[in-house]
PDB file of N, CA and C in Angstrom:
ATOM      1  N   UNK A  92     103.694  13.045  17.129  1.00 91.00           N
ATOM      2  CA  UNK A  92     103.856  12.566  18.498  1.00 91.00           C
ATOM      3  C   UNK A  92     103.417  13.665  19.451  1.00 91.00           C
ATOM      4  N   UNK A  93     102.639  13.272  20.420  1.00 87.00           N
ATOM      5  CA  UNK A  93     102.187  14.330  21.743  1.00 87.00           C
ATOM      6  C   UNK A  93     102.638  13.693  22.627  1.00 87.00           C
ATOM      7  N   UNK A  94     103.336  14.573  23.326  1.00 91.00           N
ATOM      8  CA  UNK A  94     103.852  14.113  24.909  1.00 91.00           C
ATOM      9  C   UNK A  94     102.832  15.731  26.267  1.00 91.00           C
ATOM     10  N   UNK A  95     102.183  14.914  27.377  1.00 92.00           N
ATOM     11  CA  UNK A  95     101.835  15.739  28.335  1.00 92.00           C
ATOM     12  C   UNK A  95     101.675  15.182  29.440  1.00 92.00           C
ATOM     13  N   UNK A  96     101.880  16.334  30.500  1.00 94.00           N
ATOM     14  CA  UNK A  96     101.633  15.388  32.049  1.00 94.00           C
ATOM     15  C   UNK A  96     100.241  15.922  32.353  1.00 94.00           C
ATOM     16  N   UNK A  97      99.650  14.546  32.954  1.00 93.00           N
ATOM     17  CA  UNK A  97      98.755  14.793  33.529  1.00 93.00           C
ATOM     18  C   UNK A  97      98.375  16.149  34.567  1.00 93.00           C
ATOM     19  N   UNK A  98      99.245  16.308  34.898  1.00 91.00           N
ATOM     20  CA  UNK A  98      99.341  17.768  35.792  1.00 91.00           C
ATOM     21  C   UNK A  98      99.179  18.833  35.464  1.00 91.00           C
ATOM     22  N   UNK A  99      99.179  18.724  33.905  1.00 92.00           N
ATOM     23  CA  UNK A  99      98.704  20.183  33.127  1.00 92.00           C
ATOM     24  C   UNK A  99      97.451  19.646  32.354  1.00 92.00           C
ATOM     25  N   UNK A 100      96.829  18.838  33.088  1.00 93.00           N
ATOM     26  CA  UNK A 100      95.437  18.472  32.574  1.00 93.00           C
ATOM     27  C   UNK A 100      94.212  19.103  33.727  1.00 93.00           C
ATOM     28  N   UNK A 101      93.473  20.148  33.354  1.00 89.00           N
ATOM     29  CA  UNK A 101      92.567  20.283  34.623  1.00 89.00           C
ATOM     30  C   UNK A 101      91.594  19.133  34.612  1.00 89.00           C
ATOM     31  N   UNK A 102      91.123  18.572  35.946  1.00 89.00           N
ATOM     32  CA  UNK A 102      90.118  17.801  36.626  1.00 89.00           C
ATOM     33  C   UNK A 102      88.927  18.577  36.182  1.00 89.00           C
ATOM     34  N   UNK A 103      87.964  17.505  35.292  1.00 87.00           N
ATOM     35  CA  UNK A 103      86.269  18.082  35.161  1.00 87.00           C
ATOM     36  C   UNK A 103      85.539  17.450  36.117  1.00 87.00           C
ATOM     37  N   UNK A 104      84.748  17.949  36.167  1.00 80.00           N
ATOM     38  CA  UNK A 104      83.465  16.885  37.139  1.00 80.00           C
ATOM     39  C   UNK A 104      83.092  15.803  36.126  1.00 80.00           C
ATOM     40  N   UNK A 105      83.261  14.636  36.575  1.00 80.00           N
ATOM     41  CA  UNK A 105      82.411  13.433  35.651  1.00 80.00           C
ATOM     42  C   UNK A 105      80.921  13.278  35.842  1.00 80.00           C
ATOM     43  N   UNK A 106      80.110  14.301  36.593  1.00 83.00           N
ATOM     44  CA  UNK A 106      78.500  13.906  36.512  1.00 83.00           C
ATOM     45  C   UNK A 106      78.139  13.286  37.625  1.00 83.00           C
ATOM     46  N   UNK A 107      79.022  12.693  38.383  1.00 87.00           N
ATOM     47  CA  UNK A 107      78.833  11.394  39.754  1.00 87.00           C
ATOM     48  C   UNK A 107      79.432  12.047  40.732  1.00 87.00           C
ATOM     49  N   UNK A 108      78.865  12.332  42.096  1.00 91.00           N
ATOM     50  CA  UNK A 108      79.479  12.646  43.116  1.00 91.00           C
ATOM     51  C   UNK A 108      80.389  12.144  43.651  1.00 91.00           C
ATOM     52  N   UNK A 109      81.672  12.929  43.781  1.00 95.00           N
ATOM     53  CA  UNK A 109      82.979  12.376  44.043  1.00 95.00           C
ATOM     54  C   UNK A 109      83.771  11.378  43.083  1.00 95.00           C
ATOM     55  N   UNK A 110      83.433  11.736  42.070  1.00 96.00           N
ATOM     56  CA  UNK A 110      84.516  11.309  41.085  1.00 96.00           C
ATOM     57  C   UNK A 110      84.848  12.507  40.086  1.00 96.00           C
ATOM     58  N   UNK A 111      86.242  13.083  39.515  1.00 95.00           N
ATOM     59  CA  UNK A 111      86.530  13.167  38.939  1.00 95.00           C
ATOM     60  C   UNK A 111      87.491  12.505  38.163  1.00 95.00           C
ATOM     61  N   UNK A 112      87.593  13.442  36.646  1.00 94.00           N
ATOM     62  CA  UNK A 112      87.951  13.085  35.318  1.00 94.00           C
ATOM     63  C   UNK A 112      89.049  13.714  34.297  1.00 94.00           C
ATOM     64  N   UNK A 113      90.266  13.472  34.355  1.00 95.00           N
ATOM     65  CA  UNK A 113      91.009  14.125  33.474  1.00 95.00           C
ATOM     66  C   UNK A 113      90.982  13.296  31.765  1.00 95.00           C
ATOM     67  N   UNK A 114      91.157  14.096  30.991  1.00 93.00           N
ATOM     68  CA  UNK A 114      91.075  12.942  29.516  1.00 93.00           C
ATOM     69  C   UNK A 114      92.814  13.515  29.271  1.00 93.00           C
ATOM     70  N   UNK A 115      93.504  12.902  29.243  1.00 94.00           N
ATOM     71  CA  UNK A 115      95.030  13.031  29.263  1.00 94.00           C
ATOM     72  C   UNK A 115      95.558  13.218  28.067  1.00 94.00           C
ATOM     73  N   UNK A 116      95.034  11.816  27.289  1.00 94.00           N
ATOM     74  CA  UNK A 116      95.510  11.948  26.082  1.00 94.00           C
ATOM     75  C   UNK A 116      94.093  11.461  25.149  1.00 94.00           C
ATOM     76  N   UNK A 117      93.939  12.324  23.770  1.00 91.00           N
ATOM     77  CA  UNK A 117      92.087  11.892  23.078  1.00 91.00           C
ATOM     78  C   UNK A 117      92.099  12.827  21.341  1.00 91.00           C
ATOM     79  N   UNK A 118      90.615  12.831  21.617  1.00 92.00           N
ATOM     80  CA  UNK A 118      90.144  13.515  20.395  1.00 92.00           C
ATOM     81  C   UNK A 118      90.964  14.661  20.647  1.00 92.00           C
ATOM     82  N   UNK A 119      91.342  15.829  21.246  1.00 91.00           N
ATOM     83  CA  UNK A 119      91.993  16.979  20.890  1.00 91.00           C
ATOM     84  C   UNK A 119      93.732  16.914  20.835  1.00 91.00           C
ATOM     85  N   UNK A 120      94.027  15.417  21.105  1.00 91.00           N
ATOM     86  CA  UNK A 120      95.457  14.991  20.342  1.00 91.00           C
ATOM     87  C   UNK A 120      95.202  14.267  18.738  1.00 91.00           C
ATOM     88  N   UNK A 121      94.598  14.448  18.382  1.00 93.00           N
ATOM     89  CA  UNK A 121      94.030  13.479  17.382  1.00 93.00           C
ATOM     90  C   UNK A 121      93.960  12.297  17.252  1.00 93.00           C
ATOM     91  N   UNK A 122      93.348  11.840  18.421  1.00 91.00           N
ATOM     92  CA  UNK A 122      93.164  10.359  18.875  1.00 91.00           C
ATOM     93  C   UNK A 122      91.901  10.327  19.180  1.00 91.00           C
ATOM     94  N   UNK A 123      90.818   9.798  17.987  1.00 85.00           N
ATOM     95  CA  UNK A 123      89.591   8.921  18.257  1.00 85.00           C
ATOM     96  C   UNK A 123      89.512   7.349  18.682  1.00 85.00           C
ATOM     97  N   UNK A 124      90.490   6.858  18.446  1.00 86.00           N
ATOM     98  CA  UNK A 124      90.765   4.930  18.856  1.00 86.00           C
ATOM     99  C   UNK A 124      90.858   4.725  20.185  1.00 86.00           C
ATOM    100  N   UNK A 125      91.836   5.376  20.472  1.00 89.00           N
ATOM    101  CA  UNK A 125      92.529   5.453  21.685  1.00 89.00           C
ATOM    102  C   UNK A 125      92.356   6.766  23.112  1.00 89.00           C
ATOM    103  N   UNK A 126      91.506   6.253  23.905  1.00 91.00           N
ATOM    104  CA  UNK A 126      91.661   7.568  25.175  1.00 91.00           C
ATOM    105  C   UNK A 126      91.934   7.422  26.338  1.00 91.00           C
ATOM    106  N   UNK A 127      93.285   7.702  26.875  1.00 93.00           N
ATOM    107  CA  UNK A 127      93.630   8.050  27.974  1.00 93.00           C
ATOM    108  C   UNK A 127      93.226   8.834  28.980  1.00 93.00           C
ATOM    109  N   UNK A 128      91.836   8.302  30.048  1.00 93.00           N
ATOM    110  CA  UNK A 128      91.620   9.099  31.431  1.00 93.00           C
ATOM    111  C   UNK A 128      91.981   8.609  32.510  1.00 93.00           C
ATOM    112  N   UNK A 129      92.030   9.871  33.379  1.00 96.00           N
ATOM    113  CA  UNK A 129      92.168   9.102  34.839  1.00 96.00           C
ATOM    114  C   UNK A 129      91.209   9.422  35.635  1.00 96.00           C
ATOM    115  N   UNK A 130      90.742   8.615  36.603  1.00 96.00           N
ATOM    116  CA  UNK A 130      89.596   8.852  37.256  1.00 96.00           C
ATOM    117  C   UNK A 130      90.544   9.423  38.983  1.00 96.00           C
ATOM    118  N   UNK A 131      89.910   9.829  39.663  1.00 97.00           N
ATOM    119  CA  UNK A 131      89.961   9.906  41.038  1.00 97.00           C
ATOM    120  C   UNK A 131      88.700  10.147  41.866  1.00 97.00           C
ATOM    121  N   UNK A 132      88.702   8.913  42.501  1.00 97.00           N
ATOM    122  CA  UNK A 132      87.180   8.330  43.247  1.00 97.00           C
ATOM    123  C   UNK A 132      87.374   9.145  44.812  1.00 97.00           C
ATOM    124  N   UNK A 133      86.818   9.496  45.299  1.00 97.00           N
ATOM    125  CA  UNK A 133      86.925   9.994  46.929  1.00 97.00           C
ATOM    126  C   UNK A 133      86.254   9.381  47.952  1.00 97.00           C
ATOM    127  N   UNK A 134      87.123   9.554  48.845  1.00 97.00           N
ATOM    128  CA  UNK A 134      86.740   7.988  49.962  1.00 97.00           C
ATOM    129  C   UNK A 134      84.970   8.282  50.196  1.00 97.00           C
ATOM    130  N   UNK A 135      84.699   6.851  49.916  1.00 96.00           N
ATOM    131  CA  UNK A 135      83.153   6.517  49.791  1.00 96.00           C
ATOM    132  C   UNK A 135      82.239   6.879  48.516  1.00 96.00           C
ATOM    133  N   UNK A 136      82.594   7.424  47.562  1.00 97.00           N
ATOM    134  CA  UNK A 136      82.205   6.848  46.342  1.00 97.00           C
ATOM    135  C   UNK A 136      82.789   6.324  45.295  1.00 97.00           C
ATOM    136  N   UNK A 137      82.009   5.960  44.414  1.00 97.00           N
ATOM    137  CA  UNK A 137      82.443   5.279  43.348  1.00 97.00           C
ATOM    138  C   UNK A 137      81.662   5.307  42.093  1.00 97.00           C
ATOM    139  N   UNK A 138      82.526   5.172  41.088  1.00 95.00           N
ATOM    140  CA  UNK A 138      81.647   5.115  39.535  1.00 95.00           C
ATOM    141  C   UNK A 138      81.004   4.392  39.431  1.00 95.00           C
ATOM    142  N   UNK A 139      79.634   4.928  38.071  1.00 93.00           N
ATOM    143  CA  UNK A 139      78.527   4.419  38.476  1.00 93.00           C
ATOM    144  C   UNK A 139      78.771   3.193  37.357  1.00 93.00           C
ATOM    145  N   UNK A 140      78.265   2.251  37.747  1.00 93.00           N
ATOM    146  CA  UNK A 140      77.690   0.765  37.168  1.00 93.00           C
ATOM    147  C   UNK A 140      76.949   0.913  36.048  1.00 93.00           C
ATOM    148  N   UNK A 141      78.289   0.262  35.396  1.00 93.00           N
ATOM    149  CA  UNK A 141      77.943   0.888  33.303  1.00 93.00           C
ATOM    150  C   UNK A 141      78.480  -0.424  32.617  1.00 93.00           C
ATOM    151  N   UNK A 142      78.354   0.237  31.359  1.00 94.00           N
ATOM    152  CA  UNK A 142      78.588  -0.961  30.354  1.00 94.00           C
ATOM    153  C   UNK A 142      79.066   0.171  29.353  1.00 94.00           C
ATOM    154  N   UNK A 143      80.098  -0.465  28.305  1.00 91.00           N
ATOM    155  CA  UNK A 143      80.255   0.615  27.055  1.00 91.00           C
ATOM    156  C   UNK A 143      80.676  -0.958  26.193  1.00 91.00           C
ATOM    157  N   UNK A 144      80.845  -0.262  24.404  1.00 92.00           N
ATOM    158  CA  UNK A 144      81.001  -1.230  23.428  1.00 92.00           C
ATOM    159  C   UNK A 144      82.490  -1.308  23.741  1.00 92.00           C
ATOM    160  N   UNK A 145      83.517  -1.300  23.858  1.00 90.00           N
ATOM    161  CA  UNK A 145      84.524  -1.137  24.244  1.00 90.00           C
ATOM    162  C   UNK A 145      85.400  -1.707  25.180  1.00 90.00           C
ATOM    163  N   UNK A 146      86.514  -2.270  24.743  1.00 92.00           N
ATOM    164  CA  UNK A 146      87.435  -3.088  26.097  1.00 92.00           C
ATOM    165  C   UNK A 146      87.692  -1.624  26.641  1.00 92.00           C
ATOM    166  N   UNK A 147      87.925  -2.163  28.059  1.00 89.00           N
ATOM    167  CA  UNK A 147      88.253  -1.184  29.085  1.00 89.00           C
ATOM    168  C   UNK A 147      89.937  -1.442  29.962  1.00 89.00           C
ATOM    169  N   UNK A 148      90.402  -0.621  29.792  1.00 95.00           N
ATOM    170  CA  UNK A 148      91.788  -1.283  30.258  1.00 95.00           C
ATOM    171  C   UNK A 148      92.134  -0.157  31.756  1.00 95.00           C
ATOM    172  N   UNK A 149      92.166  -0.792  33.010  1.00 96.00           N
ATOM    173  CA  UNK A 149      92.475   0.481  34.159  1.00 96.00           C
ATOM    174  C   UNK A 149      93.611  -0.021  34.569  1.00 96.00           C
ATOM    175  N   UNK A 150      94.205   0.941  35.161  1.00 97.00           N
ATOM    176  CA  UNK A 150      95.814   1.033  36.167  1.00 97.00           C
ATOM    177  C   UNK A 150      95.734   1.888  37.133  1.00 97.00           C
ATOM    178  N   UNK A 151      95.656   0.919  38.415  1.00 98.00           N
ATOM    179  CA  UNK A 151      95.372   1.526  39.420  1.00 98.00           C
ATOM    180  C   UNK A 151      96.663   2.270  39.965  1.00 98.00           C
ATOM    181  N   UNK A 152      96.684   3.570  40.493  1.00 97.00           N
ATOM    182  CA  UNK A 152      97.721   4.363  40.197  1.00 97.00           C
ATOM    183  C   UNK A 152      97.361   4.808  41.900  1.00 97.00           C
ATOM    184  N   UNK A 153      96.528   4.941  42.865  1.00 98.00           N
ATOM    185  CA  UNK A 153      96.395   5.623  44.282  1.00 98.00           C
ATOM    186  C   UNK A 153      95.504   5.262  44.644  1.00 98.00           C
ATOM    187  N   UNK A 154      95.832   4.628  46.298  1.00 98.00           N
ATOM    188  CA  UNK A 154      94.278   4.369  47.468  1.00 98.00           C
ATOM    189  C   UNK A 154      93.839   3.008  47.171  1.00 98.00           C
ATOM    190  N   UNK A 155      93.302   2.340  47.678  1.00 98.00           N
ATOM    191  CA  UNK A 155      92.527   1.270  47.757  1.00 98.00           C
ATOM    192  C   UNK A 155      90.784   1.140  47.000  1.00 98.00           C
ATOM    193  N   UNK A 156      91.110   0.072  46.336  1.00 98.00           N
ATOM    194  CA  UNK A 156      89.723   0.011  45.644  1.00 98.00           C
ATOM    195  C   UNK A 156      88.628  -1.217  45.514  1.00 98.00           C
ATOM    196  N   UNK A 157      87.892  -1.104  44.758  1.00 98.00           N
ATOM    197  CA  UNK A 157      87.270  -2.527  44.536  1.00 98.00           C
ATOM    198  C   UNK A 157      86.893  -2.861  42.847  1.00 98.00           C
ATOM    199  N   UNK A 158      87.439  -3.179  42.263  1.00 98.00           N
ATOM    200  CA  UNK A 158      86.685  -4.102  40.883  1.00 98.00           C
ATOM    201  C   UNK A 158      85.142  -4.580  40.933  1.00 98.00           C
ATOM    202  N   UNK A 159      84.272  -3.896  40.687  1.00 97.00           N
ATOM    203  CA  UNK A 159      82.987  -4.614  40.683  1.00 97.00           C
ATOM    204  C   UNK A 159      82.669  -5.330  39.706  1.00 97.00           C
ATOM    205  N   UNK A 160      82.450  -6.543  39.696  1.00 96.00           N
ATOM    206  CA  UNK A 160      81.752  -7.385  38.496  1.00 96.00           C
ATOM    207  C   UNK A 160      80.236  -7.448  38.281  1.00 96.00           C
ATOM    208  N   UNK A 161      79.963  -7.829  36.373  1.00 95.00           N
ATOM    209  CA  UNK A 161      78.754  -7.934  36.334  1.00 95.00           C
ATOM    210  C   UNK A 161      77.659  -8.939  37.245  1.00 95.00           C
ATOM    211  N   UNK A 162      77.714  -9.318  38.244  1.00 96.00           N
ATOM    212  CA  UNK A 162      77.462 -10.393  39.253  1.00 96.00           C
ATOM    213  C   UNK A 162      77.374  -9.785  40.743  1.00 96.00           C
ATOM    214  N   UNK A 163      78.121  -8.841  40.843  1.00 95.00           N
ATOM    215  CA  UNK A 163      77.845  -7.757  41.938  1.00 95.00           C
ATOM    216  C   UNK A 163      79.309  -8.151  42.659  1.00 95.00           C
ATOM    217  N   UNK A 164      79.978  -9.149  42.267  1.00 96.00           N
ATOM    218  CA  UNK A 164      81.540  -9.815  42.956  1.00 96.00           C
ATOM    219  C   UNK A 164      82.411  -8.469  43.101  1.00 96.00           C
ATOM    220  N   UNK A 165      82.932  -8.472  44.320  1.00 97.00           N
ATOM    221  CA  UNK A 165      84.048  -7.363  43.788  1.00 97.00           C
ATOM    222  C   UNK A 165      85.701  -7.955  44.267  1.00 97.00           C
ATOM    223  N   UNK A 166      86.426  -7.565  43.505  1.00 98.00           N
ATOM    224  CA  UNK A 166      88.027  -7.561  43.613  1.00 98.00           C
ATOM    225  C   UNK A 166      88.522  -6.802  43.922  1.00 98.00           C
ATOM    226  N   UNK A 167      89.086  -6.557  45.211  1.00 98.00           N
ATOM    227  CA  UNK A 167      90.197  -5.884  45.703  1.00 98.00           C
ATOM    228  C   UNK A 167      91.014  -5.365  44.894  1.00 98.00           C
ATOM    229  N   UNK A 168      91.430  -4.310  44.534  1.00 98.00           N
ATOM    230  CA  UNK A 168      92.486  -3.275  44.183  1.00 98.00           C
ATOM    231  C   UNK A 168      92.991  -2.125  44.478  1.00 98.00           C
ATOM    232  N   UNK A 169      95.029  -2.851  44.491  1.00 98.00           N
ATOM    233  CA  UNK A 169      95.805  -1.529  44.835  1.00 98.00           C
ATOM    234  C   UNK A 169      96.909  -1.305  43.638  1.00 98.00           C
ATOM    235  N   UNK A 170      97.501   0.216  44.307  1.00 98.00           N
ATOM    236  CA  UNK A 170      98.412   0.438  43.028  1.00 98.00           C
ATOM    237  C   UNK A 170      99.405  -1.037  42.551  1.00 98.00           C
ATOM    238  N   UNK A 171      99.194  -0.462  41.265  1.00 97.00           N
ATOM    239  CA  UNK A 171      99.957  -1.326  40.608  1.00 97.00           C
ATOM    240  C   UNK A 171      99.311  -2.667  40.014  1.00 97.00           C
ATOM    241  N   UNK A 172      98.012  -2.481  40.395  1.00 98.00           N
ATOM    242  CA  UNK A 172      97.344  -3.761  39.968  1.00 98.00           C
ATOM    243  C   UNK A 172      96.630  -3.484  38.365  1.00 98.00           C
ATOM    244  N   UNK A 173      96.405  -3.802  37.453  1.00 98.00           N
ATOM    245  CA  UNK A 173      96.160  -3.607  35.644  1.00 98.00           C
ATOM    246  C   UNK A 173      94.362  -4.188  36.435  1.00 98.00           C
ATOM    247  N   UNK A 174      93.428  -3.873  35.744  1.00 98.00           N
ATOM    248  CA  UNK A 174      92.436  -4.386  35.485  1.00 98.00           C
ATOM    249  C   UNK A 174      91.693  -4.189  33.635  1.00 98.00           C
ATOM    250  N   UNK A 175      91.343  -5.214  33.377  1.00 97.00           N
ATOM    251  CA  UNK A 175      90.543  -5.510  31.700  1.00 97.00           C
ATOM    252  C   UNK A 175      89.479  -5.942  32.078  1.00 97.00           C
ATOM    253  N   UNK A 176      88.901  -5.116  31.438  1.00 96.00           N
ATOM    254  CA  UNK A 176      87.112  -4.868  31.227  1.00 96.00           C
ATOM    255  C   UNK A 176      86.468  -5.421  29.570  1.00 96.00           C
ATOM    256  N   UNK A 177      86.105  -6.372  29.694  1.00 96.00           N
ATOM    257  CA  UNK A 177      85.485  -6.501  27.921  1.00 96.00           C
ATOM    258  C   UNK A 177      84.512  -6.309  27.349  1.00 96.00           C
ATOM    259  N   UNK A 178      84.307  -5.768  26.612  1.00 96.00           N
ATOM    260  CA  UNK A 178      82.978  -5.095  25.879  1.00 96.00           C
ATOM    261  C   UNK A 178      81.659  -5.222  26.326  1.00 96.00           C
ATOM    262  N   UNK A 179      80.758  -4.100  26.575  1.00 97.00           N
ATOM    263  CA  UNK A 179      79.857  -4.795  27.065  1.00 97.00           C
ATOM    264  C   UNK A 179      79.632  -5.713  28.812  1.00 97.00           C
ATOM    265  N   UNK A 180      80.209  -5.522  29.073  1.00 97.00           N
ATOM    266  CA  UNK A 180      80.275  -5.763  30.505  1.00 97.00           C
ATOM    267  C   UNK A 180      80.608  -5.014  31.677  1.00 97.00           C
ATOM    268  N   UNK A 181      79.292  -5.488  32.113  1.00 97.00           N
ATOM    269  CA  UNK A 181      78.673  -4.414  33.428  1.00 97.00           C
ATOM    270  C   UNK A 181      80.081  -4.277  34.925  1.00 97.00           C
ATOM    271  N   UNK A 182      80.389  -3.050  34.994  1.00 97.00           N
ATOM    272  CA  UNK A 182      81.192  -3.086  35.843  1.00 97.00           C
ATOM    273  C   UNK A 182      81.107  -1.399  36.672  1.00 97.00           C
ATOM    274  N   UNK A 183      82.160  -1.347  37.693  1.00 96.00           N
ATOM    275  CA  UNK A 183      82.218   0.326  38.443  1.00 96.00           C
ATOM    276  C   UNK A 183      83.311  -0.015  39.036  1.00 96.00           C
ATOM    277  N   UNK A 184      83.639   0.939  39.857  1.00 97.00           N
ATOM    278  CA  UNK A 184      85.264   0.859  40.662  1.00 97.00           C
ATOM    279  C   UNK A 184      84.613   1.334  41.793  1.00 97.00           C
ATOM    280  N   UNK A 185      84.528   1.519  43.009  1.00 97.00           N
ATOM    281  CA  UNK A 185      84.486   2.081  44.124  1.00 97.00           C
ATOM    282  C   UNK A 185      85.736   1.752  45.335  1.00 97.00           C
ATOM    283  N   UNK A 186      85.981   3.115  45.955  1.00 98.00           N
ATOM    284  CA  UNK A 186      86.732   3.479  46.605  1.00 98.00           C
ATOM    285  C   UNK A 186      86.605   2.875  47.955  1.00 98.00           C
ATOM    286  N   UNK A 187      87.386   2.150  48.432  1.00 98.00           N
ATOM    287  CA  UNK A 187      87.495   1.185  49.875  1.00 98.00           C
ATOM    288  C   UNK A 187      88.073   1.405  50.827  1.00 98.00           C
ATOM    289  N   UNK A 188      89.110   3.284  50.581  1.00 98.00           N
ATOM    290  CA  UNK A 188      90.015   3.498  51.347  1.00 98.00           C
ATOM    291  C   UNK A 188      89.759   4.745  52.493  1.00 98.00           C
ATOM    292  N   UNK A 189      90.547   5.087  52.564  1.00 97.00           N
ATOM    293  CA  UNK A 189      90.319   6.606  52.950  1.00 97.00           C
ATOM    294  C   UNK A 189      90.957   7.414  52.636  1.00 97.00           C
ATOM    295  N   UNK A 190      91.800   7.388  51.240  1.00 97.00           N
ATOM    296  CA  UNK A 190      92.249   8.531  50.644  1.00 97.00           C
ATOM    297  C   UNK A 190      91.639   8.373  49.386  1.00 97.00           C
ATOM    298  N   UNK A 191      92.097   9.590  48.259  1.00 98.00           N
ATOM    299  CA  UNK A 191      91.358   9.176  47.036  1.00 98.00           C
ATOM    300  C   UNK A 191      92.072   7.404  46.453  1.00 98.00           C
ATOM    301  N   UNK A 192      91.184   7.092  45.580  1.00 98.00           N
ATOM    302  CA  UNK A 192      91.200   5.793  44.804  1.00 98.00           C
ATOM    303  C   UNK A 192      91.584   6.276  43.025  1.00 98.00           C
ATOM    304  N   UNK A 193      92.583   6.275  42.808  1.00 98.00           N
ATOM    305  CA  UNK A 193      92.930   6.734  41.220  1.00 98.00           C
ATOM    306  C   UNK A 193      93.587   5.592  40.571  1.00 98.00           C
TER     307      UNK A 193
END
C-alpha cells in the first residue's frame, strides 16, 4: 500500500503552455495499470486535443472549465463534476475561468 499527498508531488511542465502536471500516484509506486495525475490549466489555456488507447477518467477539483468533445461541443465544468473519456476519443479541457482550472 502507498499513501501520498499531492503536495509533496513537484509540478513538471507538461510540454503545453500553461498547463502543468503532477503524476501522484504511477510507475514509481508500482503501478503500470493505473495513473493518477493532476493537471492545472491557467486562465486561457488549455490541453492540447488528443486521443490515447485508454478510458480517461477526470475530477474536476478547481476553477471553471470546459469538456471538449470529438465534434468540437464543449461542456461546462466545475468542481465536483466526474468526467469519462473512452478510448480513443478526441478530446482537451480548457480553462473558462480566471483562476487556475484543476
Amino acid at each position: 500500500m502507498r499513501i501520498k499527498r499531492r503536495d509533496d508531488v513537484c509540478p513538471t511542465a507538461s510540454g503545453y503552455a500553461g498547463v502543468t502536471k503532477q503524476v501522484v500516484l504511477g510507475p514509481a509506486e508500482g503501478s503500470d495499470e493505473i495513473i493518477l495525475r493532476y493537471f492545472s490549466v491557467d486562465e486561457g489555456s488549455a490541453t492540447p486535443y488528443h486521443t490515447h488507447d485508454f478510458p480517461h477518467l477526470v475530477k474536476v477539483e478547481a476553477g471553471e472549465g470546459a469538456a471538449v468533445g470529438p465534434d468540437g461541443s464543449e461542456s461546462p465544468v466545475s468542481p465536483g463534476d466526474y468526467v469519462f473519456v473512452p478510448p480513443n476519443e478526441t478530446h482537451n479541457f480548457r480553462n473558462t475561468g480566471t483562476r487556475p482550472f484543476e
